[in-house]
Amino acid sequence: MKAIALTTYGGPGVLRELELPTPEAGPGEVRIRVHAAAVNPTDVMLRTGGHAARMRDVPPPYVPGMDAAGVIDQLGPGADGRLSVGQRVVALVMFTRPQGGAYAEQIVVPAESVVPAPAGTDHAEASTLLMNAATARLALDTLALPKGATVAVTGAAGAVGGYTVELAKADGLTVVADAAPHDRDLVRGFGADHVVDRGADVAARIRRLTPDGVPGLVDGSDQREETVPAVADGGAFVALRGWQGPAERGVTVTPVIVASVRADTALLDTLRRQAEQGVLSLRVAKVLPASDAAEAHRLLEAGGLRGRLVLDFS
């Protein structure tokens, strides 16, 4: 089967199209004929060596990708009875496994990490759901704010940020979000109650709206210390890229890792239903042939995307 992989860390050019053995589904696993794989920042981190410590015991080649959409073509013994051959599905894939990630024509994954693709979506759209929406869900569950409370979201125009705004509104929270001038309408469209200018002084702008600070903040822009002042004394701060603080004034900093919910089928399936209901907006920036994975990484690193780049393995 065709896969996109790397054998050494470096720039986009280290991504190569390889022929790898076709995997077989083992006990409790399913094999998916992948049609689309979303390109996420964590894929770039793998390529550049940012996950080298996690990959120490995994032999190369390394296959990136945590978001796959396609069709089940094999069920392993004891695979979940929810799923069937020929079914359109999405999967949350861990590239840290010896089997690698989602950038491949066929992947084998635990059945618990697979749910039906949202009805009414194509493969590209479906592939943009799970990793980012599950991260947003985990972030909000970590904050555990009561209905009616205010949450701040930075990086609100991005994939995780946009899903966080939408899920927060579905939870009954008041949302203060940041945006560049050209993204204000987009972020308001996600449901944000208040939109402030993004940038280095975003915490001060949030404080002007909420003088005592917000009880919880999801740091989708990875601004870390710059955004902590927006949080109320004793409040909670969720970091998406591993930062653990410290923070002042009794603010609790909690990093969230999406791998912790890879086996939470109920959570993943709830996200699927919310995509079907229009609670979550699936956004595709551009679809590229899988052979153009290096170009997809260049585009992602250049920034300014609204929605996810998707590799087509059809």
C-alpha positions as a LaTeX table, in Angstrom:
\begin{tabular}{lrrr}
\hline
Residue & $x$ (\AA) & $y$ (\AA) & $z$ (\AA) \\
\hline
Met1 & 0.00 & 0.00 & 0.00 \\
Lys2 & 1.03 & 3.63 & $-0.49$ \\
Ala3 & 1.94 & 5.68 & 2.56 \\
Ile4 & 3.52 & 9.08 & 3.16 \\
Ala5 & 6.32 & 8.77 & 5.68 \\
Leu6 & 9.68 & 10.05 & 6.86 \\
Thr7 & 12.83 & 8.25 & 7.89 \\
Thr8 & 14.65 & 11.32 & 9.19 \\
Tyr9 & 13.48 & 14.55 & 10.78 \\
Gly10 & 13.61 & 17.80 & 8.86 \\
Gly11 & 11.75 & 20.10 & 6.49 \\
Pro12 & 8.74 & 19.21 & 4.33 \\
Gly13 & 11.03 & 17.55 & 1.80 \\
Val14 & 11.68 & 14.61 & 4.15 \\
Leu15 & 8.15 & 13.36 & 3.47 \\
Arg16 & 8.28 & 10.56 & 0.94 \\
Glu17 & 5.80 & 8.30 & $-0.79$ \\
Leu18 & 6.64 & 4.74 & 0.24 \\
Glu19 & 5.27 & 1.28 & $-0.45$ \\
Leu20 & 4.60 & $-0.43$ & 2.87 \\
Pro21 & 3.12 & $-3.86$ & 3.67 \\
Thr22 & $-0.67$ & $-3.95$ & 3.77 \\
Pro23 & $-1.68$ & $-4.20$ & 7.44 \\
Glu24 & $-4.05$ & $-6.86$ & 8.79 \\
Ala25 & $-6.66$ & $-6.19$ & 11.46 \\
Gly26 & $-5.95$ & $-8.02$ & 14.71 \\
Pro27 & $-8.26$ & $-8.71$ & 17.67 \\
Gly28 & $-10.45$ & $-5.72$ & 18.45 \\
Glu29 & $-9.19$ & $-3.81$ & 15.43 \\
Val30 & $-10.57$ & $-2.63$ & 12.11 \\
Arg31 & $-8.82$ & $-1.86$ & 8.85 \\
Ile32 & $-9.85$ & 1.29 & 7.02 \\
Arg33 & $-9.33$ & 2.08 & 3.37 \\
Val34 & $-8.38$ & 5.71 & 3.86 \\
His35 & $-9.78$ & 8.28 & 1.46 \\
Ala36 & $-8.80$ & 11.44 & 3.34 \\
Ala37 & $-6.33$ & 12.37 & 6.07 \\
Ala38 & $-6.35$ & 15.82 & 7.66 \\
Val39 & $-3.05$ & 17.65 & 8.13 \\
Asn40 & $-2.58$ & 18.99 & 11.66 \\
Pro41 & 0.17 & 20.95 & 13.43 \\
Thr42 & 1.14 & 17.85 & 15.41 \\
Asp43 & 2.05 & 16.19 & 12.08 \\
Val44 & 4.55 & 18.98 & 11.52 \\
Met45 & 5.92 & 18.45 & 15.02 \\
Leu46 & 6.47 & 14.77 & 14.22 \\
Arg47 & 8.25 & 15.68 & 10.97 \\
Thr48 & 10.56 & 18.20 & 12.64 \\
Gly49 & 11.44 & 16.00 & 15.62 \\
Gly50 & 9.13 & 17.58 & 18.18 \\
His51 & 7.85 & 14.14 & 19.13 \\
Ala52 & 11.25 & 12.42 & 19.02 \\
Ala53 & 11.10 & 11.40 & 22.67 \\
Arg54 & 7.77 & 9.66 & 22.11 \\
Met55 & 9.09 & 7.91 & 19.00 \\
Arg56 & 12.27 & 6.58 & 20.62 \\
Asp57 & 11.04 & 2.98 & 20.70 \\
Val58 & 9.28 & 3.12 & 17.31 \\
Pro59 & 11.39 & 2.13 & 14.29 \\
Pro60 & 11.16 & 4.32 & 11.17 \\
Pro61 & 9.62 & 4.98 & 8.76 \\
Tyr62 & 7.30 & 7.29 & 10.66 \\
Val63 & 3.83 & 7.79 & 9.16 \\
Pro64 & 2.21 & 11.07 & 10.34 \\
Gly65 & $-1.48$ & 11.78 & 10.70 \\
Met66 & $-4.06$ & 11.59 & 13.48 \\
Asp67 & $-7.29$ & 12.15 & 11.49 \\
Ala68 & $-8.54$ & 9.64 & 8.93 \\
Ala69 & $-11.77$ & 9.19 & 7.01 \\
Gly70 & $-12.59$ & 6.24 & 4.79 \\
Val71 & $-14.36$ & 2.92 & 4.53 \\
Ile72 & $-13.89$ & $-0.19$ & 6.68 \\
Asp73 & $-12.57$ & $-3.06$ & 4.57 \\
Gln74 & $-11.67$ & $-5.59$ & 7.27 \\
Leu75 & $-12.86$ & $-6.43$ & 10.80 \\
Gly76 & $-10.51$ & $-8.19$ & 13.19 \\
Pro77 & $-11.69$ & $-10.92$ & 15.59 \\
Gly78 & $-13.83$ & $-9.47$ & 18.33 \\
Ala79 & $-14.08$ & $-6.06$ & 16.69 \\
Asp80 & $-16.83$ & $-3.81$ & 17.95 \\
Gly81 & $-20.28$ & $-4.92$ & 16.74 \\
Arg82 & $-21.11$ & $-1.27$ & 16.05 \\
Leu83 & $-19.02$ & $-1.36$ & 12.89 \\
Ser84 & $-19.26$ & $-3.25$ & 9.60 \\
Val85 & $-17.32$ & $-3.78$ & 6.39 \\
Gly86 & $-18.25$ & $-1.13$ & 3.82 \\
Gln87 & $-19.18$ & 1.45 & 6.46 \\
Arg88 & $-17.96$ & 5.04 & 6.10 \\
Val89 & $-16.06$ & 6.00 & 9.24 \\
Val90 & $-13.67$ & 8.43 & 10.85 \\
Ala91 & $-10.84$ & 7.45 & 13.16 \\
Leu92 & $-8.60$ & 9.11 & 15.73 \\
Val93 & $-5.19$ & 7.65 & 14.94 \\
Met94 & $-2.07$ & 7.56 & 17.12 \\
Phe95 & 1.05 & 7.95 & 14.95 \\
Thr96 & 3.20 & 6.95 & 17.94 \\
Arg97 & 2.21 & 3.31 & 17.37 \\
Pro98 & 4.56 & 1.04 & 15.41 \\
Gln99 & 1.79 & 0.88 & 12.75 \\
Gly100 & 2.06 & 4.65 & 12.27 \\
Gly101 & $-0.54$ & 7.27 & 11.55 \\
Ala102 & $-3.22$ & 8.22 & 9.05 \\
Tyr103 & $-1.16$ & 9.17 & 5.96 \\
Ala104 & $-1.67$ & 5.78 & 4.28 \\
Glu105 & $-4.04$ & 4.05 & 1.90 \\
Gln106 & $-4.92$ & 1.47 & 4.57 \\
Ile107 & $-4.62$ & 1.75 & 8.34 \\
Val108 & $-5.43$ & $-0.60$ & 11.21 \\
Val109 & $-6.80$ & 1.02 & 14.36 \\
Pro110 & $-8.58$ & $-0.10$ & 17.54 \\
Ala111 & $-12.32$ & $-0.28$ & 16.94 \\
Glu112 & $-12.89$ & 1.91 & 20.00 \\
Ser113 & $-11.21$ & 4.83 & 18.17 \\
Val114 & $-13.56$ & 4.57 & 15.17 \\
Val115 & $-17.06$ & 6.02 & 14.75 \\
Pro116 & $-19.37$ & 6.47 & 11.75 \\
Ala117 & $-18.59$ & 9.42 & 9.50 \\
Pro118 & $-21.05$ & 12.28 & 10.00 \\
Ala119 & $-24.01$ & 11.89 & 7.66 \\
Gly120 & $-24.04$ & 14.34 & 4.77 \\
Thr121 & $-20.29$ & 14.89 & 4.71 \\
Asp122 & $-17.70$ & 13.86 & 2.16 \\
His123 & $-14.45$ & 12.15 & 3.18 \\
Ala124 & $-12.44$ & 15.38 & 3.23 \\
Glu125 & $-14.91$ & 17.14 & 5.50 \\
Ala126 & $-15.25$ & 14.13 & 7.79 \\
Ser127 & $-11.48$ & 13.87 & 8.21 \\
Thr128 & $-11.31$ & 17.31 & 9.87 \\
Leu129 & $-13.49$ & 16.37 & 12.84 \\
Leu130 & $-12.09$ & 14.10 & 15.48 \\
Met131 & $-8.67$ & 15.25 & 16.61 \\
Asn132 & $-9.47$ & 18.93 & 16.91 \\
Ala133 & $-13.01$ & 18.56 & 18.20 \\
Ala134 & $-11.92$ & 15.95 & 20.76 \\
Thr135 & $-9.18$ & 18.34 & 21.92 \\
Ala136 & $-11.75$ & 21.12 & 22.31 \\
Arg137 & $-14.12$ & 18.80 & 24.20 \\
Leu138 & $-11.31$ & 17.67 & 26.50 \\
Ala139 & $-10.31$ & 21.28 & 27.16 \\
Leu140 & $-13.84$ & 22.29 & 28.15 \\
Asp141 & $-14.33$ & 19.19 & 30.27 \\
Thr142 & $-11.08$ & 19.99 & 32.05 \\
Leu143 & $-12.32$ & 23.50 & 32.87 \\
Ala144 & $-15.68$ & 22.06 & 34.03 \\
Leu145 & $-17.32$ & 25.49 & 34.11 \\
Pro146 & $-20.97$ & 25.69 & 35.16 \\
Lys147 & $-23.63$ & 26.67 & 32.65 \\
Gly148 & $-23.75$ & 30.44 & 32.28 \\
Ala149 & $-20.08$ & 30.94 & 33.20 \\
Thr150 & $-17.68$ & 32.79 & 30.92 \\
Val151 & $-14.85$ & 31.09 & 29.06 \\
Ala152 & $-12.16$ & 32.83 & 27.03 \\
Val153 & $-10.81$ & 31.19 & 23.88 \\
Thr154 & $-7.66$ & 32.34 & 22.10 \\
Gly155 & $-6.85$ & 31.21 & 18.59 \\
Ala156 & $-10.59$ & 31.15 & 18.01 \\
Ala157 & $-10.36$ & 31.25 & 14.22 \\
Gly158 & $-8.28$ & 28.07 & 14.16 \\
Ala159 & $-9.52$ & 24.49 & 14.07 \\
Val160 & $-9.36$ & 23.75 & 17.80 \\
Gly161 & $-10.37$ & 27.29 & 18.72 \\
Gly162 & $-13.41$ & 27.30 & 16.46 \\
Tyr163 & $-14.62$ & 23.96 & 17.78 \\
Thr164 & $-14.05$ & 25.18 & 21.35 \\
Val165 & $-16.26$ & 28.21 & 20.76 \\
Glu166 & $-19.00$ & 26.08 & 19.21 \\
Leu167 & $-18.94$ & 23.43 & 21.92 \\
Ala168 & $-18.81$ & 26.05 & 24.66 \\
Lys169 & $-21.95$ & 27.67 & 23.28 \\
Ala170 & $-23.63$ & 24.27 & 23.09 \\
Asp171 & $-22.70$ & 23.84 & 26.77 \\
Gly172 & $-24.46$ & 27.08 & 27.66 \\
Leu173 & $-21.31$ & 29.13 & 28.33 \\
Thr174 & $-20.66$ & 32.77 & 27.52 \\
Val175 & $-17.67$ & 33.01 & 25.19 \\
Val176 & $-15.07$ & 35.74 & 24.86 \\
Ala177 & $-12.90$ & 34.98 & 21.82 \\
Asp178 & $-10.05$ & 36.66 & 19.98 \\
Ala179 & $-9.78$ & 37.31 & 16.25 \\
Ala180 & $-7.88$ & 39.31 & 13.69 \\
Pro181 & $-10.04$ & 41.98 & 12.03 \\
His182 & $-10.62$ & 39.84 & 8.94 \\
Asp183 & $-11.72$ & 36.89 & 11.12 \\
Arg184 & $-14.21$ & 38.69 & 13.35 \\
Asp185 & $-17.28$ & 37.65 & 11.36 \\
Leu186 & $-16.02$ & 34.06 & 11.21 \\
Val187 & $-15.58$ & 33.86 & 14.98 \\
Arg188 & $-18.92$ & 35.54 & 15.62 \\
Gly189 & $-20.40$ & 32.92 & 13.29 \\
Phe190 & $-19.12$ & 30.20 & 15.63 \\
Gly191 & $-21.24$ & 31.82 & 18.34 \\
Ala192 & $-18.78$ & 33.95 & 20.28 \\
Asp193 & $-20.60$ & 36.48 & 22.47 \\
His194 & $-17.70$ & 38.91 & 22.55 \\
Val195 & $-14.77$ & 39.22 & 20.14 \\
Val196 & $-11.56$ & 41.06 & 21.03 \\
Asp197 & $-8.51$ & 41.75 & 18.90 \\
Arg198 & $-5.92$ & 39.00 & 18.93 \\
Gly199 & $-2.28$ & 39.67 & 19.74 \\
Ala200 & 0.15 & 40.26 & 22.57 \\
Asp201 & $-2.28$ & 42.38 & 24.62 \\
Val202 & $-5.23$ & 40.00 & 24.34 \\
Ala203 & $-5.34$ & 39.44 & 28.12 \\
Ala204 & $-5.79$ & 43.15 & 28.78 \\
Arg205 & $-8.57$ & 43.31 & 26.19 \\
Ile206 & $-10.35$ & 40.37 & 27.81 \\
Arg207 & $-10.01$ & 42.07 & 31.21 \\
Arg208 & $-11.74$ & 45.18 & 29.88 \\
Leu209 & $-14.80$ & 43.02 & 29.23 \\
Thr210 & $-14.47$ & 41.00 & 32.44 \\
Pro211 & $-12.65$ & 43.17 & 34.99 \\
Asp212 & $-12.35$ & 40.32 & 37.51 \\
Gly213 & $-11.01$ & 37.95 & 34.87 \\
Val214 & $-12.59$ & 34.87 & 33.33 \\
Pro215 & $-12.93$ & 31.68 & 35.39 \\
Gly216 & $-11.53$ & 29.57 & 32.54 \\
Leu217 & $-9.44$ & 30.04 & 29.43 \\
Val218 & $-8.51$ & 27.73 & 26.56 \\
Asp219 & $-5.20$ & 28.85 & 25.05 \\
Gly220 & $-5.66$ & 27.90 & 21.42 \\
Ser221 & $-3.06$ & 30.44 & 20.29 \\
Asp222 & $-0.32$ & 28.98 & 22.54 \\
Gln223 & 0.44 & 32.39 & 24.06 \\
Arg224 & 0.94 & 30.89 & 27.51 \\
Glu225 & 2.19 & 33.56 & 29.97 \\
Glu226 & 0.74 & 36.34 & 27.82 \\
Thr227 & $-2.80$ & 35.07 & 28.32 \\
Val228 & $-2.70$ & 33.98 & 31.98 \\
Pro229 & $-3.50$ & 37.54 & 33.23 \\
Ala230 & $-6.96$ & 37.21 & 31.64 \\
Val231 & $-7.85$ & 34.46 & 34.11 \\
Ala232 & $-9.47$ & 35.30 & 37.44 \\
Asp233 & $-7.69$ & 34.56 & 40.72 \\
Gly234 & $-8.00$ & 30.83 & 41.36 \\
Gly235 & $-9.27$ & 30.21 & 37.83 \\
Ala236 & $-8.31$ & 27.53 & 35.34 \\
Phe237 & $-6.13$ & 27.66 & 32.23 \\
Val238 & $-5.98$ & 24.89 & 29.63 \\
Ala239 & $-2.83$ & 24.60 & 27.51 \\
Leu240 & $-2.97$ & 22.66 & 24.25 \\
Arg241 & 0.76 & 22.18 & 23.58 \\
Gly242 & 2.11 & 20.79 & 26.80 \\
Trp243 & 2.81 & 23.96 & 28.78 \\
Gln244 & 2.43 & 23.40 & 32.54 \\
Gly245 & 3.01 & 26.87 & 33.91 \\
Pro246 & 3.68 & 28.05 & 36.48 \\
Ala247 & 0.99 & 30.69 & 36.73 \\
Glu248 & 0.37 & 33.24 & 39.45 \\
Arg249 & $-2.62$ & 34.08 & 41.69 \\
Gly250 & $-3.67$ & 30.48 & 42.22 \\
Val251 & $-4.43$ & 29.95 & 38.52 \\
Thr252 & $-4.33$ & 26.24 & 37.70 \\
Val253 & $-2.61$ & 25.32 & 34.42 \\
Thr254 & $-3.56$ & 21.97 & 32.89 \\
Pro255 & $-2.13$ & 20.67 & 29.61 \\
Val256 & $-4.49$ & 18.40 & 27.68 \\
Ile257 & $-3.46$ & 15.55 & 25.40 \\
Val258 & $-5.99$ & 14.21 & 22.91 \\
Ala259 & $-4.49$ & 10.70 & 23.16 \\
Ser260 & $-6.16$ & 10.45 & 26.57 \\
Val261 & $-9.60$ & 10.18 & 24.90 \\
Arg262 & $-8.60$ & 7.94 & 21.98 \\
Ala263 & $-10.58$ & 5.04 & 23.52 \\
Asp264 & $-13.60$ & 7.15 & 24.57 \\
Thr265 & $-15.96$ & 5.95 & 21.85 \\
Ala266 & $-18.96$ & 7.69 & 23.43 \\
Leu267 & $-17.18$ & 11.06 & 23.33 \\
Leu268 & $-16.07$ & 10.57 & 19.72 \\
Asp269 & $-19.56$ & 9.52 & 18.66 \\
Thr270 & $-21.12$ & 12.53 & 20.40 \\
Leu271 & $-18.85$ & 14.76 & 18.32 \\
Arg272 & $-20.00$ & 12.91 & 15.20 \\
Arg273 & $-23.62$ & 13.60 & 16.09 \\
Gln274 & $-22.89$ & 17.26 & 16.83 \\
Ala275 & $-21.30$ & 17.60 & 13.39 \\
Glu276 & $-24.45$ & 16.12 & 11.86 \\
Gln277 & $-26.60$ & 18.55 & 13.84 \\
Gly278 & $-24.58$ & 21.56 & 12.74 \\
Val279 & $-23.23$ & 22.28 & 16.23 \\
Leu280 & $-19.73$ & 21.76 & 14.82 \\
Ser281 & $-18.62$ & 23.33 & 11.53 \\
Leu282 & $-16.36$ & 21.11 & 9.42 \\
Arg283 & $-13.96$ & 23.37 & 7.52 \\
Val284 & $-11.71$ & 22.26 & 4.67 \\
Ala285 & $-9.12$ & 24.81 & 3.54 \\
Lys286 & $-7.84$ & 22.78 & 0.59 \\
Val287 & $-7.64$ & 19.18 & $-0.63$ \\
Leu288 & $-4.34$ & 18.03 & $-2.11$ \\
Pro289 & $-3.26$ & 14.68 & $-3.57$ \\
Ala290 & $-1.46$ & 12.56 & $-1.00$ \\
Ser291 & 1.68 & 12.83 & $-3.11$ \\
Asp292 & 1.68 & 16.58 & $-2.35$ \\
Ala293 & 2.05 & 16.06 & 1.41 \\
Ala294 & 5.23 & 18.15 & 1.47 \\
Glu295 & 3.37 & 21.06 & $-0.09$ \\
Ala296 & 0.56 & 20.64 & 2.43 \\
His297 & 3.10 & 20.96 & 5.25 \\
Arg298 & 4.59 & 24.06 & 3.63 \\
Leu299 & 1.16 & 25.65 & 3.40 \\
Leu300 & 0.37 & 24.79 & 7.01 \\
Glu301 & 3.65 & 26.25 & 8.26 \\
Ala302 & 3.08 & 29.41 & 6.24 \\
Gly303 & $-0.03$ & 30.07 & 8.33 \\
Gly304 & $-3.19$ & 31.99 & 7.59 \\
Leu305 & $-5.33$ & 28.94 & 6.85 \\
Arg306 & $-8.96$ & 28.81 & 7.87 \\
Gly307 & $-9.91$ & 25.18 & 8.03 \\
Arg308 & $-7.81$ & 22.08 & 7.59 \\
Leu309 & $-5.66$ & 20.94 & 4.71 \\
Val310 & $-6.61$ & 17.42 & 3.64 \\
Leu311 & $-4.63$ & 14.76 & 1.80 \\
Asp312 & $-6.63$ & 12.71 & $-0.71$ \\
Phe313 & $-5.78$ & 9.01 & $-0.75$ \\
Ser314 & $-8.71$ & 8.00 & $-2.97$ \\
\hline
\end{tabular}
